[in-house]
């Protein structure tokens, strides 16, 4: 097998270099989910319901760019490797566009601000797409082994958590007054530089299999992407991804409001304590859950981690009022972070395996298309969370003028914010657990999928047993006889 970039090396140094781009993937959205709507509402005075629609409209734009980027990646030929090439280009684009999000315009017109930041958010989403779609599709083209992929994914999630920690805590020290726009820009400059450095290291420290590009046109990007949804495993994976990530998006997106308007502890440093607790517990959880996932399955850690998150989340109901002790809040938050580590570790490890399931169905290896749909799902979860937070805040009577003046919200609004912070994530965690229960792919099934692909390529001469046929059908959602047919791939695209 020939490779672009470095020669394959599975030691810890190369796992670290592979994972560093996730500092941006995990960190950028922490800053955006935690501070972007706060920046718009409290620093600029934009109505909450209006501010919340900006990330959601940005995700509609992603519905165009993500499938196209997945197709472009699979079609590209580069001496660096297609995915590594776009990781380098995307590292530059994502750093610049992140900075643009926090510019302040001279106009105080609500609609002028709205359209300006909407355009900036769409540019940021495009930069994120250029980087993260090929990055999410890189691991299947680096490593074939199920367990080794888990080890690389675990290190990637450690970087995600480090990114979340740094991006969750450092801005709190810089943005001491959340009504001052200049403090947000200072933060943006710092993190734009860090994001560029970490993504460049991933480009330098990775490799990629040499393979023939997929011969599709840009016009086929959308039906190609939608056809991925024909896979039963991928649909369930999207449920795991959306419910798991969207639940944490609500936690990070509502944290400032929860601390400031419910506990009245922002000026006392409670927000820093809460973010430090959730992120440190998540980092500890990564170290704890990684070996468990390698020895059991990527599904098992979700089935343990989701209930842990749920216990911590529902426990907050007893302590969500002004004057409550911060200690039990932090203890329960540690449960949330520790349980979320299990979810995160599993999600990105599972994502790498979806390319093989798709290949068994279509006979075409297209990790770019698969990762494009996964990246789109991640952005949808973030956009829906931001829009949901904006609408729910408006529904419970949040007054942006009171917020901009640094005053307290009404008592009924405070109680409403507490319910948003607790009940919505609890519902999503429950759905996450249910989806994980029925998810059909573990290490045993993955080995059978790989073996079946090798048989159909003529690389394995053994016969398929009836049990293996049933497993292939369960994982893919297709009858065994309809797998790996060229006409099947064309039909999927046509039907989509």
Short mmCIF file of C-alpha atoms in Angstrom, two decimals:
data_model
loop_
_atom_site.label_atom_id
_atom_site.label_comp_id
_atom_site.label_asym_id
_atom_site.label_seq_id
_atom_site.Cartn_x
_atom_site.Cartn_y
_atom_site.Cartn_z
CA UNK A 1 0.00 0.00 0.00
CA UNK A 2 1.33 3.45 -0.98
CA UNK A 3 0.70 6.57 1.08
CA UNK A 4 0.84 10.35 0.83
CA UNK A 5 2.56 12.24 3.64
CA UNK A 6 4.45 10.46 6.41
CA UNK A 7 4.96 6.71 6.50
CA UNK A 8 2.35 5.01 8.71
CA UNK A 9 3.37 5.03 12.35
CA UNK A 10 0.97 4.17 15.16
CA UNK A 11 2.99 5.43 18.13
CA UNK A 12 1.69 8.00 20.60
CA UNK A 13 3.48 10.94 18.97
CA UNK A 14 1.60 10.38 15.73
CA UNK A 15 -1.71 9.86 17.51
CA UNK A 16 -1.13 13.23 19.17
CA UNK A 17 -0.32 14.93 15.87
CA UNK A 18 -3.38 13.37 14.21
CA UNK A 19 -5.63 14.55 17.02
CA UNK A 20 -4.44 18.15 17.25
CA UNK A 21 -6.86 19.48 14.62
CA UNK A 22 -9.66 18.54 16.99
CA UNK A 23 -8.45 21.36 19.27
CA UNK A 24 -10.24 23.54 16.73
CA UNK A 25 -13.12 21.11 16.15
CA UNK A 26 -13.83 20.80 19.86
CA UNK A 27 -12.88 24.30 20.90
CA UNK A 28 -14.35 26.62 18.28
CA UNK A 29 -17.91 25.54 18.95
CA UNK A 30 -17.44 25.88 22.71
CA UNK A 31 -16.59 29.54 22.21
CA UNK A 32 -19.40 30.03 19.71
CA UNK A 33 -22.03 28.12 21.71
CA UNK A 34 -21.02 29.83 24.93
CA UNK A 35 -20.30 33.37 23.81
CA UNK A 36 -21.54 34.18 20.29
CA UNK A 37 -25.21 34.74 21.10
CA UNK A 38 -24.13 36.37 24.39
CA UNK A 39 -21.95 38.71 22.29
CA UNK A 40 -24.90 39.52 20.02
CA UNK A 41 -27.47 39.88 22.82
CA UNK A 42 -25.60 41.35 25.78
CA UNK A 43 -22.77 43.26 24.04
CA UNK A 44 -24.65 44.47 20.94
CA UNK A 45 -28.27 44.48 22.13
CA UNK A 46 -29.71 42.17 19.45
CA UNK A 47 -33.06 40.53 20.37
CA UNK A 48 -32.56 36.97 21.69
CA UNK A 49 -34.96 35.29 19.26
CA UNK A 50 -33.31 37.04 16.30
CA UNK A 51 -29.75 36.27 17.45
CA UNK A 52 -30.60 32.60 17.84
CA UNK A 53 -31.60 32.27 14.18
CA UNK A 54 -28.15 33.24 12.86
CA UNK A 55 -26.48 29.87 13.58
CA UNK A 56 -29.57 28.06 12.32
CA UNK A 57 -29.61 29.94 8.99
CA UNK A 58 -25.89 29.23 8.78
CA UNK A 59 -26.71 25.53 8.92
CA UNK A 60 -29.01 25.88 5.92
CA UNK A 61 -25.96 27.17 4.09
CA UNK A 62 -24.12 24.08 5.31
CA UNK A 63 -26.76 21.96 3.60
CA UNK A 64 -25.13 23.16 0.39
CA UNK A 65 -21.45 23.29 1.31
CA UNK A 66 -21.02 20.09 3.35
CA UNK A 67 -22.22 17.62 0.66
CA UNK A 68 -20.24 19.49 -1.97
CA UNK A 69 -17.08 19.42 0.16
CA UNK A 70 -17.45 15.69 0.74
CA UNK A 71 -17.76 15.09 -2.99
CA UNK A 72 -14.90 17.49 -3.82
CA UNK A 73 -12.66 15.68 -1.33
CA UNK A 74 -13.35 12.25 -2.82
CA UNK A 75 -12.80 13.60 -6.36
CA UNK A 76 -9.55 15.50 -5.66
CA UNK A 77 -6.06 14.31 -6.57
CA UNK A 78 -3.17 15.96 -4.72
CA UNK A 79 0.47 15.10 -4.06
CA UNK A 80 -0.30 15.70 -0.37
CA UNK A 81 -3.36 13.46 -0.39
CA UNK A 82 -6.77 15.04 -0.98
CA UNK A 83 -7.86 15.10 2.64
CA UNK A 84 -4.52 16.34 3.97
CA UNK A 85 -4.44 19.08 1.32
CA UNK A 86 -7.85 20.39 2.39
CA UNK A 87 -6.91 20.13 6.06
CA UNK A 88 -4.06 22.55 5.36
CA UNK A 89 -6.22 24.92 3.28
CA UNK A 90 -9.07 24.64 5.77
CA UNK A 91 -6.76 25.43 8.67
CA UNK A 92 -6.06 28.82 7.11
CA UNK A 93 -9.67 29.48 6.08
CA UNK A 94 -11.16 28.45 9.43
CA UNK A 95 -8.74 30.60 11.42
CA UNK A 96 -9.46 33.72 9.36
CA UNK A 97 -13.24 33.25 9.27
CA UNK A 98 -13.39 32.63 13.03
CA UNK A 99 -11.80 36.02 13.56
CA UNK A 100 -14.34 37.71 11.28
CA UNK A 101 -17.21 36.56 13.50
CA UNK A 102 -16.26 38.99 16.26
CA UNK A 103 -15.79 42.19 14.26
CA UNK A 104 -17.90 45.13 15.47
CA UNK A 105 -19.62 47.29 12.86
CA UNK A 106 -20.33 51.02 13.41
CA UNK A 107 -24.06 50.73 12.64
CA UNK A 108 -26.46 50.20 15.56
CA UNK A 109 -29.28 49.13 13.24
CA UNK A 110 -30.56 45.75 14.39
CA UNK A 111 -31.09 44.53 10.82
CA UNK A 112 -27.72 45.80 9.59
CA UNK A 113 -26.05 43.89 12.43
CA UNK A 114 -28.20 40.84 11.79
CA UNK A 115 -27.26 40.50 8.12
CA UNK A 116 -23.61 41.32 8.76
CA UNK A 117 -23.21 38.59 11.38
CA UNK A 118 -25.28 36.19 9.33
CA UNK A 119 -22.84 36.58 6.42
CA UNK A 120 -19.87 36.25 8.79
CA UNK A 121 -21.34 33.09 10.28
CA UNK A 122 -21.82 31.58 6.81
CA UNK A 123 -18.17 32.35 6.00
CA UNK A 124 -17.10 30.72 9.25
CA UNK A 125 -19.24 27.66 8.49
CA UNK A 126 -17.58 27.38 5.08
CA UNK A 127 -14.10 27.50 6.64
CA UNK A 128 -15.15 24.86 9.18
CA UNK A 129 -16.43 22.69 6.33
CA UNK A 130 -13.22 22.92 4.30
CA UNK A 131 -11.26 21.69 7.32
CA UNK A 132 -13.52 19.26 9.17
CA UNK A 133 -15.14 17.28 6.32
CA UNK A 134 -11.79 15.92 5.08
CA UNK A 135 -10.49 15.60 8.65
CA UNK A 136 -13.48 13.47 9.66
CA UNK A 137 -12.86 11.27 6.62
CA UNK A 138 -9.09 10.94 7.08
CA UNK A 139 -8.89 8.14 9.68
CA UNK A 140 -10.52 5.45 7.47
CA UNK A 141 -7.86 6.22 4.84
CA UNK A 142 -5.06 6.03 7.42
CA UNK A 143 -5.93 2.90 9.42
CA UNK A 144 -7.98 -0.25 8.80
CA UNK A 145 -7.85 -1.85 12.26
CA UNK A 146 -10.96 -1.38 14.49
CA UNK A 147 -9.04 -1.20 17.78
CA UNK A 148 -6.26 1.06 16.46
CA UNK A 149 -8.88 3.45 15.13
CA UNK A 150 -10.31 3.55 18.64
CA UNK A 151 -6.90 4.49 20.04
CA UNK A 152 -6.40 7.29 17.51
CA UNK A 153 -9.98 8.50 18.11
CA UNK A 154 -9.41 8.51 21.86
CA UNK A 155 -6.38 10.79 21.52
CA UNK A 156 -8.40 12.95 19.14
CA UNK A 157 -11.09 13.31 21.80
CA UNK A 158 -8.47 14.19 24.39
CA UNK A 159 -7.50 17.07 22.11
CA UNK A 160 -11.17 17.93 21.72
CA UNK A 161 -11.48 18.13 25.48
CA UNK A 162 -8.29 20.16 25.80
CA UNK A 163 -9.70 22.49 23.16
CA UNK A 164 -12.94 22.70 25.10
CA UNK A 165 -11.07 23.38 28.32
CA UNK A 166 -8.89 26.12 26.89
CA UNK A 167 -11.73 27.62 24.84
CA UNK A 168 -14.14 27.38 27.74
CA UNK A 169 -11.90 28.83 30.44
CA UNK A 170 -9.50 31.30 28.81
CA UNK A 171 -12.28 33.47 27.30
CA UNK A 172 -13.77 33.75 30.81
CA UNK A 173 -10.57 35.46 31.96
CA UNK A 174 -10.50 37.75 28.92
CA UNK A 175 -14.24 38.54 28.74
CA UNK A 176 -14.63 39.90 32.26
CA UNK A 177 -17.52 42.16 31.25
CA UNK A 178 -19.78 40.38 28.75
CA UNK A 179 -21.21 43.71 27.55
CA UNK A 180 -17.83 44.93 26.11
CA UNK A 181 -17.35 43.99 22.39
CA UNK A 182 -13.58 44.68 22.40
CA UNK A 183 -12.95 41.87 24.89
CA UNK A 184 -14.53 39.35 22.51
CA UNK A 185 -12.20 40.47 19.69
CA UNK A 186 -9.12 40.09 21.90
CA UNK A 187 -10.21 36.53 22.57
CA UNK A 188 -10.82 35.87 18.85
CA UNK A 189 -7.31 36.98 17.82
CA UNK A 190 -5.71 34.62 20.34
CA UNK A 191 -7.72 31.59 19.30
CA UNK A 192 -7.41 32.20 15.57
CA UNK A 193 -3.64 31.82 15.98
CA UNK A 194 -3.98 28.67 18.11
CA UNK A 195 -6.40 27.09 15.64
CA UNK A 196 -4.02 27.66 12.74
CA UNK A 197 -1.06 26.13 14.60
CA UNK A 198 -2.87 22.97 15.69
CA UNK A 199 -4.43 22.23 12.30
CA UNK A 200 -1.06 22.70 10.59
CA UNK A 201 0.54 20.13 12.93
CA UNK A 202 -2.14 17.59 11.94
CA UNK A 203 -1.35 18.19 8.27
CA UNK A 204 2.36 17.61 8.92
CA UNK A 205 1.96 14.52 11.13
CA UNK A 206 -0.49 12.38 9.14
CA UNK A 207 -0.59 10.12 6.08
CA UNK A 208 -3.21 9.02 3.58
CA UNK A 209 -3.67 5.99 1.33
CA UNK A 210 -3.15 6.49 -2.37
CA UNK A 211 -6.34 5.53 -4.18
CA UNK A 212 -8.30 6.34 -7.31
CA UNK A 213 -10.56 9.39 -6.96
CA UNK A 214 -14.31 8.88 -7.09
CA UNK A 215 -15.64 9.82 -10.52
CA UNK A 216 -18.70 11.90 -9.74
CA UNK A 217 -19.76 15.40 -10.72
CA UNK A 218 -20.52 18.28 -8.36
CA UNK A 219 -24.14 18.02 -9.46
CA UNK A 220 -24.20 14.57 -7.88
CA UNK A 221 -22.98 15.87 -4.51
CA UNK A 222 -26.43 16.10 -2.99
CA UNK A 223 -27.90 12.77 -4.12
CA UNK A 224 -24.58 11.10 -3.26
CA UNK A 225 -24.75 12.55 0.26
CA UNK A 226 -28.40 11.72 0.77
CA UNK A 227 -27.76 8.16 -0.39
CA UNK A 228 -25.55 7.65 2.69
CA UNK A 229 -28.76 7.82 4.72
CA UNK A 230 -29.90 4.53 3.18
CA UNK A 231 -27.51 2.79 5.59
CA UNK A 232 -29.27 1.66 8.78
CA UNK A 233 -26.10 2.02 10.84
CA UNK A 234 -25.45 5.53 9.57
CA UNK A 235 -28.96 6.69 10.40
CA UNK A 236 -28.60 5.37 13.94
CA UNK A 237 -25.13 6.90 14.16
CA UNK A 238 -26.62 10.28 13.26
CA UNK A 239 -29.10 9.85 16.08
CA UNK A 240 -26.26 9.15 18.50
CA UNK A 241 -24.29 12.10 17.14
CA UNK A 242 -27.18 14.58 17.21
CA UNK A 243 -28.63 13.63 20.59
CA UNK A 244 -25.21 13.40 22.23
CA UNK A 245 -23.77 16.64 20.90
CA UNK A 246 -26.96 18.69 20.94
CA UNK A 247 -27.40 17.89 24.64
CA UNK A 248 -23.97 19.31 25.44
CA UNK A 249 -24.56 22.28 23.13
CA UNK A 250 -27.47 23.24 25.38
CA UNK A 251 -25.25 22.94 28.44
CA UNK A 252 -22.48 25.14 27.00
CA UNK A 253 -24.92 27.54 25.31
CA UNK A 254 -27.01 28.07 28.45
CA UNK A 255 -24.16 28.04 30.97
CA UNK A 256 -23.65 31.83 31.05
CA UNK A 257 -27.39 32.44 31.48
CA UNK A 258 -27.66 29.72 34.13
CA UNK A 259 -24.78 31.10 36.17
CA UNK A 260 -25.58 34.79 35.63
CA UNK A 261 -29.39 34.84 35.73
CA UNK A 262 -30.28 31.81 37.87
CA UNK A 263 -27.46 31.47 40.42
CA UNK A 264 -26.41 35.15 40.16
CA UNK A 265 -22.81 34.07 40.40
CA UNK A 266 -21.05 35.32 37.25
CA UNK A 267 -19.28 38.13 39.12
CA UNK A 268 -18.22 35.63 41.80
CA UNK A 269 -16.38 33.47 39.29
CA UNK A 270 -19.01 30.69 39.29
CA UNK A 271 -18.94 30.44 35.52
CA UNK A 272 -15.20 29.73 35.54
CA UNK A 273 -15.70 27.13 38.29
CA UNK A 274 -18.48 25.41 36.34
CA UNK A 275 -16.59 25.34 33.02
CA UNK A 276 -13.41 24.15 34.74
CA UNK A 277 -15.32 21.36 36.46
CA UNK A 278 -17.09 20.07 33.39
CA UNK A 279 -13.97 20.18 31.23
CA UNK A 280 -11.54 18.71 33.75
CA UNK A 281 -13.99 15.89 34.52
CA UNK A 282 -14.36 15.34 30.78
CA UNK A 283 -10.58 15.11 30.36
CA UNK A 284 -10.35 12.61 33.22
CA UNK A 285 -13.19 10.71 31.60
CA UNK A 286 -11.33 10.49 28.30
CA UNK A 287 -8.42 8.77 30.02
CA UNK A 288 -10.83 6.45 31.85
CA UNK A 289 -13.17 5.53 28.99
CA UNK A 290 -10.58 5.06 26.22
CA UNK A 291 -9.23 1.69 27.47
CA UNK A 292 -12.75 0.50 28.30
CA UNK A 293 -13.89 1.24 24.76
CA UNK A 294 -10.89 -0.63 23.29
CA UNK A 295 -11.62 -3.71 25.42
CA UNK A 296 -15.42 -3.75 24.98
CA UNK A 297 -17.05 -1.79 22.16
CA UNK A 298 -17.73 1.75 21.04
CA UNK A 299 -21.39 1.29 21.94
CA UNK A 300 -20.74 0.08 25.49
CA UNK A 301 -19.23 3.35 26.68
CA UNK A 302 -22.32 5.26 25.49
CA UNK A 303 -24.61 2.89 27.37
CA UNK A 304 -22.71 3.62 30.58
CA UNK A 305 -21.91 7.28 29.97
CA UNK A 306 -25.42 8.45 29.03
CA UNK A 307 -27.03 7.44 32.36
CA UNK A 308 -24.12 9.09 34.19
CA UNK A 309 -24.84 12.34 32.35
CA UNK A 310 -28.56 11.99 33.10
CA UNK A 311 -27.99 11.59 36.86
CA UNK A 312 -25.86 14.73 36.96
CA UNK A 313 -28.31 16.72 34.84
CA UNK A 314 -31.49 15.88 36.77
CA UNK A 315 -29.71 16.35 40.09
CA UNK A 316 -29.36 20.06 39.31
CA UNK A 317 -33.11 20.50 39.79
CA UNK A 318 -32.55 20.66 43.56
CA UNK A 319 -29.93 23.44 43.42
CA UNK A 320 -31.03 25.81 40.64
CA UNK A 321 -31.94 28.99 42.50
CA UNK A 322 -30.21 32.16 43.69
CA UNK A 323 -28.25 31.54 46.85
CA UNK A 324 -27.80 27.80 46.28
CA UNK A 325 -24.41 26.39 47.24
CA UNK A 326 -22.11 26.10 44.26
CA UNK A 327 -20.50 22.91 45.64
CA UNK A 328 -23.31 20.43 44.79
CA UNK A 329 -23.77 22.15 41.43
CA UNK A 330 -20.10 21.50 40.64
CA UNK A 331 -20.28 17.88 41.85
CA UNK A 332 -23.25 17.18 39.59
CA UNK A 333 -21.53 19.03 36.74
CA UNK A 334 -18.57 16.67 37.17
CA UNK A 335 -20.96 13.75 36.58
CA UNK A 336 -22.12 15.44 33.37
CA UNK A 337 -18.57 15.97 32.10
CA UNK A 338 -17.43 12.47 33.03
CA UNK A 339 -20.41 10.88 31.28
CA UNK A 340 -20.02 13.12 28.24
CA UNK A 341 -16.43 11.90 27.84
CA UNK A 342 -17.77 8.41 27.20
CA UNK A 343 -20.19 9.73 24.59
CA UNK A 344 -17.58 11.82 22.77
CA UNK A 345 -15.00 9.04 22.77
CA UNK A 346 -17.45 6.68 21.12
CA UNK A 347 -19.01 9.05 18.59
CA UNK A 348 -15.84 9.88 16.68
CA UNK A 349 -14.58 6.32 16.84
CA UNK A 350 -17.86 5.09 15.34
CA UNK A 351 -17.74 7.75 12.63
CA UNK A 352 -14.56 6.24 11.19
CA UNK A 353 -16.30 2.86 10.78
CA UNK A 354 -19.21 4.24 8.75
CA UNK A 355 -17.08 4.33 5.57
CA UNK A 356 -16.81 0.51 5.56
CA UNK A 357 -20.56 0.07 6.03
CA UNK A 358 -21.19 2.45 3.15
CA UNK A 359 -18.63 0.64 0.98
CA UNK A 360 -20.30 -2.72 1.61
CA UNK A 361 -23.59 -1.27 0.38
CA UNK A 362 -22.33 0.62 -2.68
CA UNK A 363 -19.00 -1.04 -3.67
CA UNK A 364 -17.51 2.50 -3.66
CA UNK A 365 -15.13 3.84 -1.02
CA UNK A 366 -16.26 7.39 -0.34
CA UNK A 367 -15.24 8.50 3.18
CA UNK A 368 -15.46 12.14 2.11
CA UNK A 369 -19.16 11.86 1.33
CA UNK A 370 -19.76 9.99 4.59
CA UNK A 371 -17.82 12.52 6.68
CA UNK A 372 -19.56 15.38 4.85
CA UNK A 373 -22.92 14.14 6.05
CA UNK A 374 -21.56 13.59 9.57
CA UNK A 375 -20.10 17.12 9.67
CA UNK A 376 -23.38 18.50 8.42
CA UNK A 377 -25.18 16.66 11.23
CA UNK A 378 -22.82 18.20 13.78
CA UNK A 379 -23.48 21.67 12.48
CA UNK A 380 -27.22 21.04 12.42
CA UNK A 381 -27.09 20.04 16.08
CA UNK A 382 -25.20 23.23 16.91
CA UNK A 383 -27.54 25.40 14.83
CA UNK A 384 -30.69 23.86 16.26
CA UNK A 385 -29.31 24.28 19.76
CA UNK A 386 -28.47 27.95 19.24
CA UNK A 387 -31.83 28.67 17.61
CA UNK A 388 -33.63 26.66 20.30
CA UNK A 389 -31.86 28.58 23.05
CA UNK A 390 -32.83 31.89 21.47
CA UNK A 391 -36.49 30.93 21.05
CA UNK A 392 -36.75 29.34 24.50
CA UNK A 393 -35.16 32.36 26.16
CA UNK A 394 -37.72 34.57 24.44
CA UNK A 395 -40.50 32.17 25.49
CA UNK A 396 -39.58 32.46 29.18
CA UNK A 397 -39.53 36.27 28.96
CA UNK A 398 -35.81 37.00 28.66
CA UNK A 399 -35.36 40.78 28.16
CA UNK A 400 -32.24 41.72 26.20
CA UNK A 401 -32.50 45.37 27.30
CA UNK A 402 -32.33 44.34 30.95
CA UNK A 403 -29.41 42.06 30.09
CA UNK A 404 -27.57 44.79 28.20
CA UNK A 405 -27.97 47.07 31.23
CA UNK A 406 -26.47 44.38 33.49
CA UNK A 407 -29.64 43.95 35.56
CA UNK A 408 -31.43 40.82 36.86
CA UNK A 409 -34.17 39.07 34.90
CA UNK A 410 -37.63 38.48 36.40
CA UNK A 411 -37.98 35.54 38.83
CA UNK A 412 -40.23 33.64 36.40
CA UNK A 413 -37.56 34.06 33.70
CA UNK A 414 -34.88 32.78 36.06
CA UNK A 415 -36.92 29.63 36.72
CA UNK A 416 -37.51 29.21 32.98
CA UNK A 417 -33.78 29.43 32.26
CA UNK A 418 -33.12 26.72 34.85
CA UNK A 419 -35.66 24.43 33.17
CA UNK A 420 -34.09 24.99 29.74
CA UNK A 421 -30.63 24.20 31.15
CA UNK A 422 -31.79 20.95 32.77
CA UNK A 423 -34.86 19.44 31.09
CA UNK A 424 -33.89 19.83 27.42
CA UNK A 425 -30.50 18.06 27.84
CA UNK A 426 -32.19 15.36 29.95
CA UNK A 427 -34.61 14.58 27.11
CA UNK A 428 -31.79 14.45 24.56
CA UNK A 429 -29.66 12.18 26.78
CA UNK A 430 -32.58 9.76 27.09
CA UNK A 431 -32.94 9.64 23.30
CA UNK A 432 -29.18 9.10 23.01
CA UNK A 433 -29.37 6.05 25.28
CA UNK A 434 -32.32 4.55 23.38
CA UNK A 435 -30.53 4.99 20.03
CA UNK A 436 -27.32 3.42 21.37
CA UNK A 437 -29.26 0.37 22.59
CA UNK A 438 -30.36 -0.49 19.04
CA UNK A 439 -27.11 0.52 17.29
CA UNK A 440 -25.92 -2.71 15.58
CA UNK A 441 -22.17 -2.24 15.07
CA UNK A 442 -19.49 -3.49 17.48
CA UNK A 443 -16.01 -4.90 16.84
CA UNK A 444 -17.39 -8.33 15.92
CA UNK A 445 -19.74 -6.92 13.28
CA UNK A 446 -17.05 -4.60 11.95
CA UNK A 447 -14.65 -7.52 11.39
CA UNK A 448 -17.37 -9.32 9.43
CA UNK A 449 -18.03 -6.21 7.32
CA UNK A 450 -14.33 -5.88 6.48
CA UNK A 451 -14.08 -9.58 5.69
CA UNK A 452 -17.10 -9.40 3.39
CA UNK A 453 -15.62 -6.42 1.52
CA UNK A 454 -12.37 -8.40 1.07
CA UNK A 455 -14.35 -11.37 -0.28
CA UNK A 456 -16.09 -9.23 -2.84
CA UNK A 457 -12.77 -7.77 -3.95
CA UNK A 458 -11.37 -11.28 -4.34
CA UNK A 459 -8.90 -10.79 -1.47
CA UNK A 460 -10.57 -13.44 0.73
CA UNK A 461 -11.63 -16.80 -0.71
CA UNK A 462 -13.62 -18.05 2.31
CA UNK A 463 -17.37 -18.58 2.09
CA UNK A 464 -19.87 -16.36 3.86
CA UNK A 465 -21.86 -18.15 6.57
CA UNK A 466 -25.59 -17.63 7.06
CA UNK A 467 -24.88 -15.91 10.36
CA UNK A 468 -22.50 -13.48 8.67
CA UNK A 469 -25.10 -12.74 6.01
CA UNK A 470 -27.66 -11.87 8.68
CA UNK A 471 -25.16 -9.58 10.42
CA UNK A 472 -24.41 -7.78 7.14
CA UNK A 473 -28.14 -7.26 6.63
CA UNK A 474 -28.65 -6.02 10.19
CA UNK A 475 -25.81 -3.52 9.98
CA UNK A 476 -26.61 -2.16 6.51
CA UNK A 477 -30.40 -2.49 6.34
CA UNK A 478 -30.09 -4.17 2.91
CA UNK A 479 -30.72 -7.75 1.88
CA UNK A 480 -27.47 -9.65 1.44
CA UNK A 481 -28.01 -10.19 -2.29
CA UNK A 482 -28.34 -6.44 -2.90
CA UNK A 483 -25.00 -5.55 -1.34
CA UNK A 484 -21.92 -4.58 -3.37
CA UNK A 485 -23.55 -4.12 -6.73
CA UNK A 486 -22.42 -1.34 -9.02
CA UNK A 487 -25.99 -0.87 -10.20
CA UNK A 488 -27.03 -0.67 -6.55
CA UNK A 489 -24.82 2.39 -6.02
CA UNK A 490 -26.31 4.05 -9.12
CA UNK A 491 -29.82 3.23 -7.94
CA UNK A 492 -29.14 4.72 -4.51
CA UNK A 493 -28.05 7.99 -6.09
CA UNK A 494 -31.00 7.98 -8.49
CA UNK A 495 -33.50 7.27 -5.70
CA UNK A 496 -31.96 9.97 -3.51
#
